[in-house]
Coordinates of C-alpha atoms (C1' of nucleotides) in Angstrom, one line a residue:
Chain A
M1 CA -29.4 -42.9 -4.8
N2 CA -29.8 -46.6 -4.3
V3 CA -27.3 -46.9 -1.5
D4 CA -28.8 -49.7 0.4
G5 CA -28.4 -52.2 -2.4
G6 CA -28.4 -55.7 -1.0
A7 CA -27.7 -54.7 2.6
F8 CA -30.6 -56.7 4.0
V9 CA -30.7 -59.5 1.4
A10 CA -27.8 -61.2 3.2
K11 CA -25.3 -63.3 1.2
Q12 CA -27.8 -65.8 -0.1
A13 CA -27.6 -67.1 -3.7
T14 CA -30.1 -64.4 -4.7
T15 CA -27.7 -63.5 -7.6
D16 CA -28.7 -59.7 -7.4
K17 CA -25.4 -59.0 -5.6
R18 CA -24.0 -57.5 -8.8
Q19 CA -22.1 -59.8 -11.2
R20 CA -18.3 -59.9 -11.2
R21 CA -17.2 -57.8 -14.2
E22 CA -15.2 -59.3 -16.9
R23 CA -11.5 -58.4 -17.5
G24 CA -11.5 -55.5 -19.9
S25 CA -14.8 -54.0 -18.7
I26 CA -13.4 -50.8 -17.3
N27 CA -10.6 -48.5 -18.2
P28 CA -9.1 -45.2 -17.0
D29 CA -11.2 -43.2 -19.5
D30 CA -14.5 -44.6 -18.3
I31 CA -13.5 -44.0 -14.7
I32 CA -12.6 -40.4 -15.5
K33 CA -15.8 -39.9 -17.4
G34 CA -17.8 -41.3 -14.6
A35 CA -16.0 -39.2 -12.1
F36 CA -17.0 -36.1 -14.0
E37 CA -20.6 -37.2 -14.2
L38 CA -20.6 -37.8 -10.4
A39 CA -18.8 -34.6 -9.7
E40 CA -21.5 -32.8 -11.7
E41 CA -24.1 -34.2 -9.3
V42 CA -22.4 -34.0 -5.9
G43 CA -19.6 -31.6 -6.5
I44 CA -15.8 -32.2 -6.4
D45 CA -15.7 -31.9 -2.6
N46 CA -18.2 -34.7 -2.2
L47 CA -16.6 -37.0 -4.8
S48 CA -15.6 -40.1 -3.0
M49 CA -14.2 -43.4 -4.2
P50 CA -17.0 -45.6 -2.8
L51 CA -19.6 -43.2 -4.4
L52 CA -17.7 -43.5 -7.7
G53 CA -17.6 -47.2 -7.5
R54 CA -21.3 -47.3 -7.0
H55 CA -21.8 -44.9 -9.9
L56 CA -19.8 -47.0 -12.2
G57 CA -21.2 -50.4 -11.0
V58 CA -17.7 -51.4 -10.0
G59 CA -16.1 -52.6 -6.8
V60 CA -14.4 -49.7 -5.1
T61 CA -11.1 -51.4 -5.1
S62 CA -11.2 -51.9 -8.8
I63 CA -10.6 -48.2 -9.3
Y64 CA -7.4 -48.5 -7.4
W65 CA -6.0 -50.8 -10.0
Y66 CA -6.0 -47.8 -12.5
F67 CA -5.5 -45.0 -10.0
R68 CA -3.3 -45.8 -7.1
K69 CA -4.6 -42.9 -5.0
K70 CA -7.7 -40.7 -5.2
D71 CA -5.2 -37.9 -5.8
D72 CA -4.0 -39.5 -9.0
L73 CA -7.6 -39.7 -10.2
L74 CA -8.1 -36.0 -9.4
S75 CA -4.9 -35.1 -11.3
A76 CA -6.1 -37.0 -14.3
M77 CA -9.4 -35.1 -14.1
T78 CA -7.5 -31.8 -13.7
D79 CA -5.5 -32.5 -16.9
Q80 CA -8.7 -33.1 -18.8
A81 CA -10.3 -30.0 -17.3
L82 CA -7.4 -27.9 -18.5
R83 CA -7.9 -29.3 -22.0
T84 CA -11.6 -28.3 -21.8
Y85 CA -10.6 -24.9 -20.5
V86 CA -8.0 -24.2 -23.2
F87 CA -10.6 -25.3 -25.9
A88 CA -13.2 -22.9 -24.4
T89 CA -10.8 -19.9 -24.3
P90 CA -9.0 -19.8 -27.6
Y91 CA -7.0 -16.7 -28.6
V92 CA -9.2 -14.5 -30.8
A93 CA -7.8 -11.4 -32.3
A94 CA -10.1 -8.4 -32.1
D95 CA -9.9 -4.9 -33.6
D96 CA -7.0 -3.9 -31.4
W97 CA -4.8 -5.4 -28.7
R98 CA -6.8 -3.9 -25.9
E99 CA -10.1 -5.3 -27.1
T100 CA -8.4 -8.6 -27.7
L101 CA -7.0 -8.9 -24.2
H102 CA -10.2 -7.5 -22.7
N103 CA -12.3 -10.1 -24.4
H104 CA -9.9 -12.8 -23.5
A105 CA -10.1 -11.9 -19.8
W106 CA -13.8 -12.0 -20.0
T107 CA -13.9 -15.3 -21.8
M108 CA -11.6 -16.8 -19.1
R109 CA -13.9 -15.5 -16.4
K110 CA -17.1 -16.6 -18.0
T111 CA -15.6 -20.1 -18.6
F112 CA -14.7 -20.6 -15.0
M113 CA -17.8 -18.9 -13.6
G114 CA -20.0 -21.2 -15.8
N115 CA -18.2 -24.3 -14.7
P116 CA -17.6 -24.8 -11.0
I117 CA -15.8 -28.1 -11.5
L118 CA -13.3 -26.5 -13.8
C119 CA -12.8 -23.8 -11.2
D120 CA -12.3 -26.4 -8.4
L121 CA -9.9 -28.5 -10.3
I122 CA -7.8 -26.0 -12.2
L123 CA -7.8 -23.0 -9.8
I124 CA -8.4 -24.4 -6.3
R125 CA -6.8 -27.7 -6.5
S126 CA -4.2 -26.9 -9.2
A127 CA -1.6 -29.5 -9.4
L128 CA -1.3 -29.8 -13.2
S129 CA 1.0 -32.3 -14.7
P130 CA 3.9 -30.7 -16.5
K131 CA 2.6 -32.0 -19.8
A132 CA -0.8 -30.4 -19.2
A133 CA 0.7 -27.2 -18.1
Q134 CA 2.5 -27.0 -21.4
L135 CA -0.9 -26.7 -23.0
G136 CA -1.8 -23.6 -21.0
V137 CA 1.6 -22.1 -21.7
L138 CA 1.1 -22.1 -25.4
E139 CA -2.1 -20.1 -25.0
V140 CA -0.3 -17.5 -22.9
E141 CA 2.4 -17.1 -25.5
K142 CA 0.0 -16.0 -28.1
S143 CA -1.6 -13.4 -25.9
I144 CA 1.8 -12.0 -25.0
A145 CA 2.9 -12.0 -28.6
S146 CA 0.0 -9.8 -29.6
L147 CA 0.9 -7.3 -26.8
V148 CA 4.5 -7.1 -28.0
E149 CA 3.2 -6.5 -31.5
A150 CA 1.2 -3.7 -30.2
G151 CA 4.3 -2.0 -28.9
L152 CA 4.9 -3.3 -25.4
S153 CA 8.3 -4.5 -24.5
A154 CA 8.5 -8.2 -23.8
E155 CA 8.8 -7.6 -20.1
D156 CA 5.9 -5.2 -20.0
A157 CA 3.8 -7.6 -22.0
F158 CA 4.7 -10.3 -19.6
E159 CA 3.8 -8.2 -16.6
T160 CA 0.5 -7.0 -18.1
Y161 CA -0.6 -10.5 -19.0
S162 CA 0.4 -11.8 -15.5
A163 CA -1.6 -9.1 -13.9
V164 CA -4.7 -9.8 -16.0
S165 CA -4.3 -13.5 -15.3
V166 CA -4.0 -13.1 -11.6
H167 CA -6.9 -10.7 -11.6
V168 CA -9.1 -13.2 -13.5
R169 CA -8.2 -16.2 -11.4
G170 CA -8.2 -14.3 -8.1
S171 CA -11.6 -12.8 -8.5
V172 CA -13.1 -16.1 -9.8
V173 CA -11.7 -18.0 -6.9
L174 CA -12.9 -15.6 -4.3
Q175 CA -16.4 -15.8 -5.9
R176 CA -16.3 -19.6 -6.0
L177 CA -15.2 -19.9 -2.3
Y178 CA -18.0 -17.5 -1.4
E179 CA -20.5 -19.6 -3.2
K180 CA -19.3 -22.8 -1.5
N181 CA -19.7 -21.2 1.8
L182 CA -23.2 -20.1 1.1
A183 CA -24.1 -23.6 -0.1
S184 CA -22.8 -25.3 3.0
A185 CA -24.3 -22.7 5.2
D186 CA -27.9 -22.8 4.1
G187 CA -27.5 -26.6 3.7
T188 CA -27.3 -26.8 7.4
G189 CA -30.0 -24.2 7.9
A190 CA -27.6 -21.6 9.3
Q191 CA -28.0 -17.9 9.0
L192 CA -29.4 -16.8 5.7
D193 CA -28.2 -13.3 6.7
D194 CA -26.5 -13.0 3.3
R195 CA -26.2 -9.2 3.1
M196 CA -24.5 -8.1 6.2
A197 CA -26.1 -5.3 8.2
I198 CA -24.6 -1.9 7.5
D199 CA -25.1 0.6 10.3
P200 CA -25.6 4.1 8.9
E201 CA -24.5 5.6 12.2
S202 CA -21.0 4.1 12.4
T203 CA -20.4 3.6 8.6
P204 CA -22.3 6.4 6.7
L205 CA -20.3 6.0 3.5
L206 CA -20.7 2.3 3.2
A207 CA -24.4 2.7 4.1
K208 CA -24.7 5.2 1.2
A209 CA -22.8 3.1 -1.3
T210 CA -24.7 0.0 -0.5
A211 CA -28.1 1.7 -0.1
D212 CA -29.2 0.6 -3.6
G213 CA -29.3 -3.0 -2.5
L214 CA -27.1 -3.9 -5.4
H215 CA -23.6 -3.3 -4.2
R216 CA -22.1 -5.5 -1.6
I217 CA -18.8 -4.8 0.2
A218 CA -15.7 -5.6 -1.7
T219 CA -17.6 -8.1 -3.7
T220 CA -16.3 -9.9 -6.8
D221 CA -19.1 -9.2 -9.2
D222 CA -18.8 -8.4 -12.9
A223 CA -18.7 -4.6 -12.4
N224 CA -15.9 -4.9 -9.9
F225 CA -14.0 -7.3 -12.2
E226 CA -14.3 -4.9 -15.1
Y227 CA -13.1 -2.0 -13.0
A228 CA -9.8 -3.4 -12.0
L229 CA -9.3 -5.0 -15.5
N230 CA -9.6 -1.6 -17.1
C231 CA -7.1 -0.2 -14.6
I232 CA -4.6 -2.7 -15.8
L233 CA -5.4 -2.1 -19.5
D234 CA -5.2 1.6 -19.0
H235 CA -1.8 1.2 -17.6
A236 CA -0.6 -0.9 -20.5
E237 CA -2.1 1.7 -22.9
R238 CA 0.0 4.4 -21.3
L239 CA 3.1 2.2 -21.5
I240 CA 2.5 1.9 -25.2
A241 CA 1.8 5.6 -25.6
T242 CA 5.0 6.7 -23.9
G243 CA 6.9 4.3 -26.1
P244 CA 9.6 1.7 -25.2
K245 CA 12.2 4.3 -24.1
S246 CA 11.1 4.8 -20.5
K247 CA 10.8 1.7 -18.4
G248 CA 7.9 1.7 -16.0
S249 CA 5.2 4.3 -15.9
G250 CA 7.1 7.0 -14.0
K251 CA 4.2 7.5 -11.8
T252 CA 4.9 4.2 -10.0
T253 CA 8.6 4.8 -9.4
K254 CA 8.3 6.3 -6.1
S255 CA 6.0 3.6 -4.8
S256 CA 8.2 0.9 -6.2
V257 CA 11.0 2.2 -4.1
R258 CA 8.7 2.3 -1.2
Q259 CA 7.8 -1.3 -1.8
R260 CA 11.3 -2.4 -2.1
N261 CA 12.2 -0.9 1.2
R262 CA 9.2 -2.6 2.8
A263 CA 10.2 -6.0 1.4
A264 CA 13.8 -5.5 2.6
A265 CA 12.6 -4.6 6.0
T266 CA 10.5 -7.7 6.2
N267 CA 13.1 -10.2 5.0
Chain B
M1 CA 2.1 -37.8 19.0
N2 CA 1.2 -40.3 21.7
V3 CA -1.7 -41.8 19.8
D4 CA -1.5 -45.3 21.0
G5 CA -2.1 -44.4 24.6
G6 CA -3.6 -47.4 26.4
A7 CA -4.4 -49.4 23.3
F8 CA -2.6 -52.5 24.5
V9 CA -3.1 -52.0 28.2
A10 CA -6.7 -53.4 28.0
K11 CA -9.3 -52.0 30.4
Q12 CA -7.5 -53.2 33.6
A13 CA -7.6 -51.0 36.7
T14 CA -4.3 -49.5 35.6
T15 CA -5.7 -46.1 36.4
D16 CA -3.7 -44.5 33.5
K17 CA -6.8 -44.4 31.4
R18 CA -7.1 -40.7 31.9
Q19 CA -9.2 -39.4 34.8
R20 CA -12.7 -38.2 34.3
R21 CA -12.5 -34.4 34.3
E22 CA -14.5 -32.3 36.8
R23 CA -17.4 -30.2 35.8
G24 CA -16.1 -26.8 35.0
S25 CA -12.7 -28.0 33.7
I26 CA -13.2 -27.0 30.1
N27 CA -14.9 -24.0 28.5
P28 CA -15.3 -22.7 24.9
D29 CA -12.3 -20.4 25.1
D30 CA -10.0 -23.2 26.1
I31 CA -11.3 -25.3 23.3
I32 CA -10.8 -22.5 20.8
K33 CA -7.3 -21.8 22.2
G34 CA -6.4 -25.5 21.9
A35 CA -7.8 -25.6 18.4
F36 CA -5.5 -22.8 17.3
E37 CA -2.5 -24.5 18.9
L38 CA -3.3 -27.7 17.1
A39 CA -4.0 -25.9 13.8
E40 CA -0.6 -24.3 14.1
E41 CA 0.9 -27.8 14.2
V42 CA -1.1 -29.8 11.7
G43 CA -2.9 -27.1 9.6
I44 CA -6.5 -26.2 9.5
D45 CA -7.2 -28.9 6.9
N46 CA -6.0 -31.6 9.2
L47 CA -7.7 -30.3 12.3
S48 CA -10.0 -33.1 13.5
M49 CA -12.2 -33.4 16.5
P50 CA -10.5 -36.6 17.8
L51 CA -7.1 -34.9 17.4
L52 CA -8.4 -31.9 19.3
G53 CA -9.8 -34.0 22.1
R54 CA -6.5 -35.7 22.5
H55 CA -4.7 -32.4 22.4
L56 CA -6.9 -31.0 25.2
G57 CA -6.9 -34.2 27.2
V58 CA -10.7 -34.4 26.9
G59 CA -13.1 -37.0 25.5
V60 CA -14.0 -36.1 22.0
T61 CA -17.6 -35.9 22.7
S62 CA -17.1 -33.3 25.4
I63 CA -16.2 -30.8 22.7
Y64 CA -19.7 -31.3 21.3
W65 CA -21.3 -30.0 24.4
Y66 CA -19.9 -26.6 23.6
F67 CA -19.8 -26.7 19.8
R68 CA -22.6 -28.8 18.3
K69 CA -20.8 -29.2 15.0
K70 CA -17.2 -28.9 13.9
D71 CA -18.4 -26.2 11.7
D72 CA -19.5 -24.2 14.7
L73 CA -16.0 -24.5 16.2
L74 CA -14.5 -23.3 13.0
S75 CA -16.8 -20.4 12.9
A76 CA -15.8 -19.4 16.4
M77 CA -12.2 -19.7 15.3
T78 CA -12.9 -17.5 12.2
D79 CA -14.4 -14.8 14.4
Q80 CA -11.4 -14.7 16.6
A81 CA -9.1 -14.8 13.5
L82 CA -10.9 -11.7 12.2
R83 CA -10.3 -9.9 15.4
T84 CA -6.6 -10.8 15.1
Y85 CA -6.5 -9.6 11.5
V86 CA -8.3 -6.3 12.2
F87 CA -5.8 -5.7 15.1
A88 CA -2.9 -6.4 12.8
T89 CA -4.1 -4.1 10.0
P90 CA -5.2 -0.8 11.6
Y91 CA -5.8 2.2 9.5
V92 CA -2.7 4.3 9.6
A93 CA -2.7 7.7 7.8
A94 CA 0.5 8.4 5.8
D95 CA 1.6 11.5 3.9
D96 CA -1.1 11.3 1.3
W97 CA -4.1 9.2 0.4
R98 CA -2.2 7.1 -2.0
E99 CA 0.6 6.2 0.3
T100 CA -1.9 5.4 3.0
L101 CA -3.9 3.0 0.8
H102 CA -0.7 1.6 -0.6
N103 CA 0.6 0.8 2.8
H104 CA -2.7 -0.6 3.9
A105 CA -2.9 -3.0 1.0
W106 CA 0.6 -4.2 1.8
T107 CA -0.1 -4.6 5.5
M108 CA -3.2 -6.7 4.6
R109 CA -1.1 -8.8 2.3
K110 CA 1.8 -9.3 4.7
T111 CA -0.6 -10.2 7.5
F112 CA -2.3 -12.9 5.5
M113 CA 1.0 -14.2 3.9
G114 CA 2.6 -14.5 7.3
N115 CA -0.3 -16.4 8.9
P116 CA -1.7 -19.2 6.8
I117 CA -4.3 -20.0 9.4
L118 CA -5.7 -16.5 9.1
C119 CA -5.8 -17.0 5.4
D120 CA -7.5 -20.4 5.6
L121 CA -10.2 -19.2 8.0
I122 CA -10.9 -15.7 6.8
L123 CA -10.3 -15.9 3.1
I124 CA -10.8 -19.6 2.1
R125 CA -13.4 -20.7 4.6
S126 CA -15.0 -17.3 5.1
A127 CA -18.4 -17.7 6.8
L128 CA -18.1 -14.8 9.3
S129 CA -20.8 -14.2 11.8
P130 CA -22.6 -10.9 11.1
K131 CA -21.2 -9.6 14.4
A132 CA -17.7 -10.3 13.4
A133 CA -18.2 -8.9 9.9
Q134 CA -19.3 -5.7 11.5
L135 CA -15.7 -5.4 12.8
G136 CA -14.3 -5.5 9.4
V137 CA -16.8 -3.1 8.0
L138 CA -15.6 -0.4 10.5
E139 CA -12.1 -0.7 9.2
V140 CA -13.3 -0.4 5.6
E141 CA -15.2 2.8 6.4
K142 CA -12.1 4.6 7.6
S143 CA -10.2 3.8 4.5
I144 CA -13.0 4.9 2.2
A145 CA -13.4 8.1 4.2
S146 CA -9.9 9.1 3.6
L147 CA -10.3 8.6 -0.2
V148 CA -13.4 10.8 -0.2
E149 CA -11.5 13.4 1.7
A150 CA -8.8 13.2 -1.0
G151 CA -11.3 14.2 -3.6
L152 CA -12.9 11.0 -4.8
S153 CA -16.7 10.7 -5.0
A154 CA -18.2 8.3 -2.5
E155 CA -18.9 5.8 -5.3
D156 CA -15.4 6.1 -6.8
A157 CA -13.9 5.7 -3.3
F158 CA -16.0 2.6 -2.8
E159 CA -15.0 1.1 -6.2
T160 CA -11.4 1.8 -5.6
Y161 CA -11.3 0.3 -2.2
S162 CA -13.2 -2.7 -3.4
A163 CA -10.7 -3.2 -6.3
V164 CA -7.8 -3.0 -3.9
S165 CA -9.5 -5.4 -1.5
V166 CA -10.3 -8.0 -4.1
H167 CA -6.7 -7.7 -5.4
V168 CA -5.2 -8.3 -2.0
R169 CA -7.5 -11.2 -1.1
G170 CA -7.4 -12.7 -4.6
S171 CA -3.7 -12.8 -5.0
V172 CA -3.1 -14.0 -1.4
V173 CA -5.6 -16.8 -1.9
L174 CA -4.0 -17.9 -5.2
Q175 CA -0.6 -18.0 -3.5
R176 CA -2.0 -19.9 -0.5
L177 CA -3.7 -22.5 -2.7
Y178 CA -0.5 -22.9 -4.6
E179 CA 1.4 -23.5 -1.4
K180 CA -1.1 -26.1 -0.2
N181 CA -0.6 -28.0 -3.4
L182 CA 3.1 -28.0 -3.2
A183 CA 2.9 -29.2 0.4
S184 CA 0.6 -32.2 -0.4
A185 CA 2.5 -33.0 -3.6
D186 CA 6.0 -33.4 -2.1
G187 CA 4.5 -35.0 0.9
T188 CA 3.5 -37.9 -1.3
G189 CA 6.8 -37.7 -3.1
A190 CA 5.2 -36.6 -6.3
Q191 CA 6.9 -34.5 -9.0
L192 CA 9.2 -31.9 -7.6
D193 CA 9.0 -30.3 -11.0
D194 CA 8.1 -27.0 -9.6
R195 CA 9.2 -24.7 -12.4
M196 CA 7.4 -25.9 -15.4
A197 CA 9.5 -26.4 -18.5
I198 CA 9.3 -23.6 -21.0
D199 CA 10.2 -24.7 -24.5
P200 CA 12.0 -21.8 -26.3
E201 CA 11.0 -23.2 -29.6
S202 CA 7.2 -23.0 -29.2
T203 CA 7.1 -20.1 -26.7
P204 CA 10.1 -17.8 -27.2
L205 CA 8.6 -14.8 -25.4
L206 CA 7.9 -16.7 -22.3
A207 CA 11.3 -18.4 -22.4
K208 CA 12.9 -15.0 -22.6
A209 CA 10.8 -13.5 -19.8
T210 CA 11.4 -16.5 -17.5
A211 CA 15.0 -16.9 -18.4
D212 CA 16.3 -15.2 -15.3
G213 CA 14.9 -18.0 -13.2
L214 CA 13.1 -15.5 -11.1
H215 CA 9.9 -14.9 -12.9
R216 CA 7.4 -17.7 -13.0
I217 CA 4.3 -17.6 -15.3
A218 CA 1.4 -15.6 -14.0
T219 CA 2.6 -15.9 -10.5
T220 CA 1.4 -14.1 -7.5
D221 CA 4.6 -12.8 -6.0
D222 CA 5.3 -9.4 -4.5
A223 CA 6.3 -7.7 -7.7
N224 CA 3.2 -8.8 -9.5
F225 CA 1.1 -7.7 -6.6
E226 CA 2.7 -4.3 -6.6
Y227 CA 2.2 -3.9 -10.3
A228 CA -1.6 -4.3 -10.4
L229 CA -2.0 -2.4 -7.1
N230 CA -0.3 0.6 -8.8
C231 CA -2.6 0.2 -11.8
I232 CA -5.6 0.7 -9.5
L233 CA -4.0 3.5 -7.5
D234 CA -3.0 5.3 -10.8
H235 CA -6.6 5.1 -11.9
A236 CA -7.8 6.6 -8.7
E237 CA -5.2 9.4 -9.0
R238 CA -6.5 10.3 -12.4
L239 CA -10.0 10.3 -11.1
I240 CA -9.0 12.8 -8.5
A241 CA -7.1 14.9 -11.1
T242 CA -10.0 15.2 -13.5
G243 CA -12.2 16.2 -10.6
P244 CA -15.6 15.1 -9.6
K245 CA -17.4 16.5 -12.6
S246 CA -16.9 13.6 -15.0
K247 CA -18.0 10.2 -13.9
G248 CA -15.7 7.3 -14.9
S249 CA -12.3 7.8 -16.6
G250 CA -13.5 8.4 -20.1
K251 CA -11.0 5.9 -21.3
T252 CA -13.0 3.0 -20.1
T253 CA -16.4 4.1 -21.4
K254 CA -16.1 2.2 -24.7
S255 CA -15.1 -1.0 -23.0
S256 CA -17.8 -0.6 -20.4
V257 CA -20.3 -0.6 -23.2
R258 CA -18.6 -3.6 -24.6
Q259 CA -18.8 -5.4 -21.3
R260 CA -22.5 -4.6 -20.9
N261 CA -23.2 -6.1 -24.3
R262 CA -21.3 -9.2 -23.4
A263 CA -23.2 -9.6 -20.1
A264 CA -26.5 -9.1 -21.9
A265 CA -25.7 -11.7 -24.5
T266 CA -24.8 -14.2 -21.8
N267 CA -27.8 -13.8 -19.5
Chain C
dA1 C1' -25.1 -29.4 34.1
dC2 C1' -21.5 -31.3 32.3
dC3 C1' -18.3 -35.2 30.8
dT4 C1' -17.9 -39.8 28.8
dG5 C1' -17.2 -44.3 25.8
dA6 C1' -19.6 -47.1 22.6
dA7 C1' -21.5 -47.0 18.3
dC8 C1' -22.8 -45.6 13.5
dA9 C1' -22.1 -44.3 8.9
dC10 C1' -18.9 -42.6 6.2
dC11 C1' -14.0 -42.1 4.1
dG12 C1' -9.2 -43.5 1.7
dT13 C1' -6.4 -47.4 1.3
dT14 C1' -4.4 -52.1 1.7
dC15 C1' -4.4 -57.0 1.5
dA16 C1' -5.1 -61.4 0.3
dA17 C1' -7.5 -63.6 -2.4
dG18 C1' -10.5 -65.0 -6.6
dT19 C1' -10.8 -65.7 -11.9
Chain D
dA1 C1' -3.8 -59.2 -15.8
dC2 C1' -7.6 -57.6 -13.8
dC3 C1' -11.6 -57.5 -10.4
dT4 C1' -13.2 -58.3 -5.7
dG5 C1' -14.9 -58.1 -0.5
dA6 C1' -13.0 -57.9 4.0
dA7 C1' -10.5 -55.2 7.0
dC8 C1' -8.0 -51.1 8.9
dA9 C1' -7.4 -46.6 10.6
dC10 C1' -9.4 -42.6 10.4
dC11 C1' -13.3 -39.0 10.4
dG12 C1' -17.9 -36.3 12.1
dT13 C1' -21.7 -37.1 14.9
dT14 C1' -25.3 -39.2 18.0
dC15 C1' -26.8 -41.8 22.0
dA16 C1' -27.4 -43.4 26.3
dA17 C1' -25.5 -43.2 29.9
dG18 C1' -22.5 -41.8 34.1
dT19 C1' -21.5 -38.2 37.9

DNA sequence: ACCTGAACACCGTTCAAGT
DNA sequence: ACCTGAACACCGTTCAAGT
């Protein structure tokens, strides 16, 4: 963190002011690489152009020659992040469709959970280039194809995969946002009152359920993730069992109508 | 947007420099109220202290007398947002437990979807004070109690409610983040290429599923929300049907083991 | 006890150069 | 064609006053 470089040296001919770099000495790839290095240290949220200039040993404004706005740089980083993500979550066929999709969901989760920067760029900031998005689409197709092969209709396969995808991304994002808040809270020395107080008088059931000290309320931990994931997979399994003749599960028909009414009432 | 007020008037005795306010002329509640008004106009992300000072007709630094950091102000706003949210999503018993929980989930979703500021403060920024959190906890207890009454064990009720809660919050947050990106993207005149191109050659199934122009890939729309919600409710219904003797659904036992192995391998 | 402007260190971005 | 510092308009926050 040598931030104060040359601040008190004045503009004498001391020559340690940092040489002017030659023409081809930086390129977009170097900048992106340096940006990831810096993000690893300070986090995406604290990644700034002046900081990046310092990290690269480059005048801040030089970066603007290659990326006209910080947003453009972040987009380029997001595209690369997606390539990393797709590489880390290949489609791997297991014994059956259910295990395959189950594993895939967990691989996606683990990849994001183990790499906050991926999470911040791909899930929270989004904004993929169409070209990069195409990459992700290819992956999705393979997963859906395996569901169709297992006996789901194309539409059911699409819905099932979408549900799993939203579940993975949603729970990861909630967890990530929670982490961020914790970080900024204890950074400022605020309340370390992580586990919120459950009063057994007013909320006996919650007190009982959280008594083990393990469970937290409506948390996004692995067990919770697995639970809802299996709900979705169970549903798909029943769709396959009943065969392609009946559309929908039958069970959900009544509530689908209910939902439609509700949506109509709101619009 | 009278930003340039008095910039070129110089510090003459023109008296329009804004009078010094008297002692008790502002209080925390006014500031919070003004902050919400301003947030409604410019969004939580663009809410700044100087902007708020101008909006209130108050010197910026005056705000700091009542809120030592911007973060403190946002926390106070979040607490109030939670009260608004709890008021908007009361526990309402319907014909049966399933309809009750189904309605409750939809009410939560609609409340957040219809109020981005609530979403930004409560879901994305989080950081509730323990006191405010207590408010939410009371609501949760009632929902879980109704599930227990319907025949679920305390633990199953807790897990079911957690799954629903994560589902609601996760899908709302994904949707909100998506909106934010769209807003900042077309603000800068970037690609309006909203619907990403699906190539029927490489991804025939996706092309077919999205051919109607309605479906988008792994989106977080109402239909998708309803789908996974019913998966969770179906699961709970089966738990009730099989009675309290057998823990878990039986179906999920194998995959639970699988998951445990996976978790052990990673840690 | 409350309200205030000046000032500081940061940020993203533009401009008018330098080579 | 590329690299640069000075400068601008913003931001959050602190300080040393004013009343």
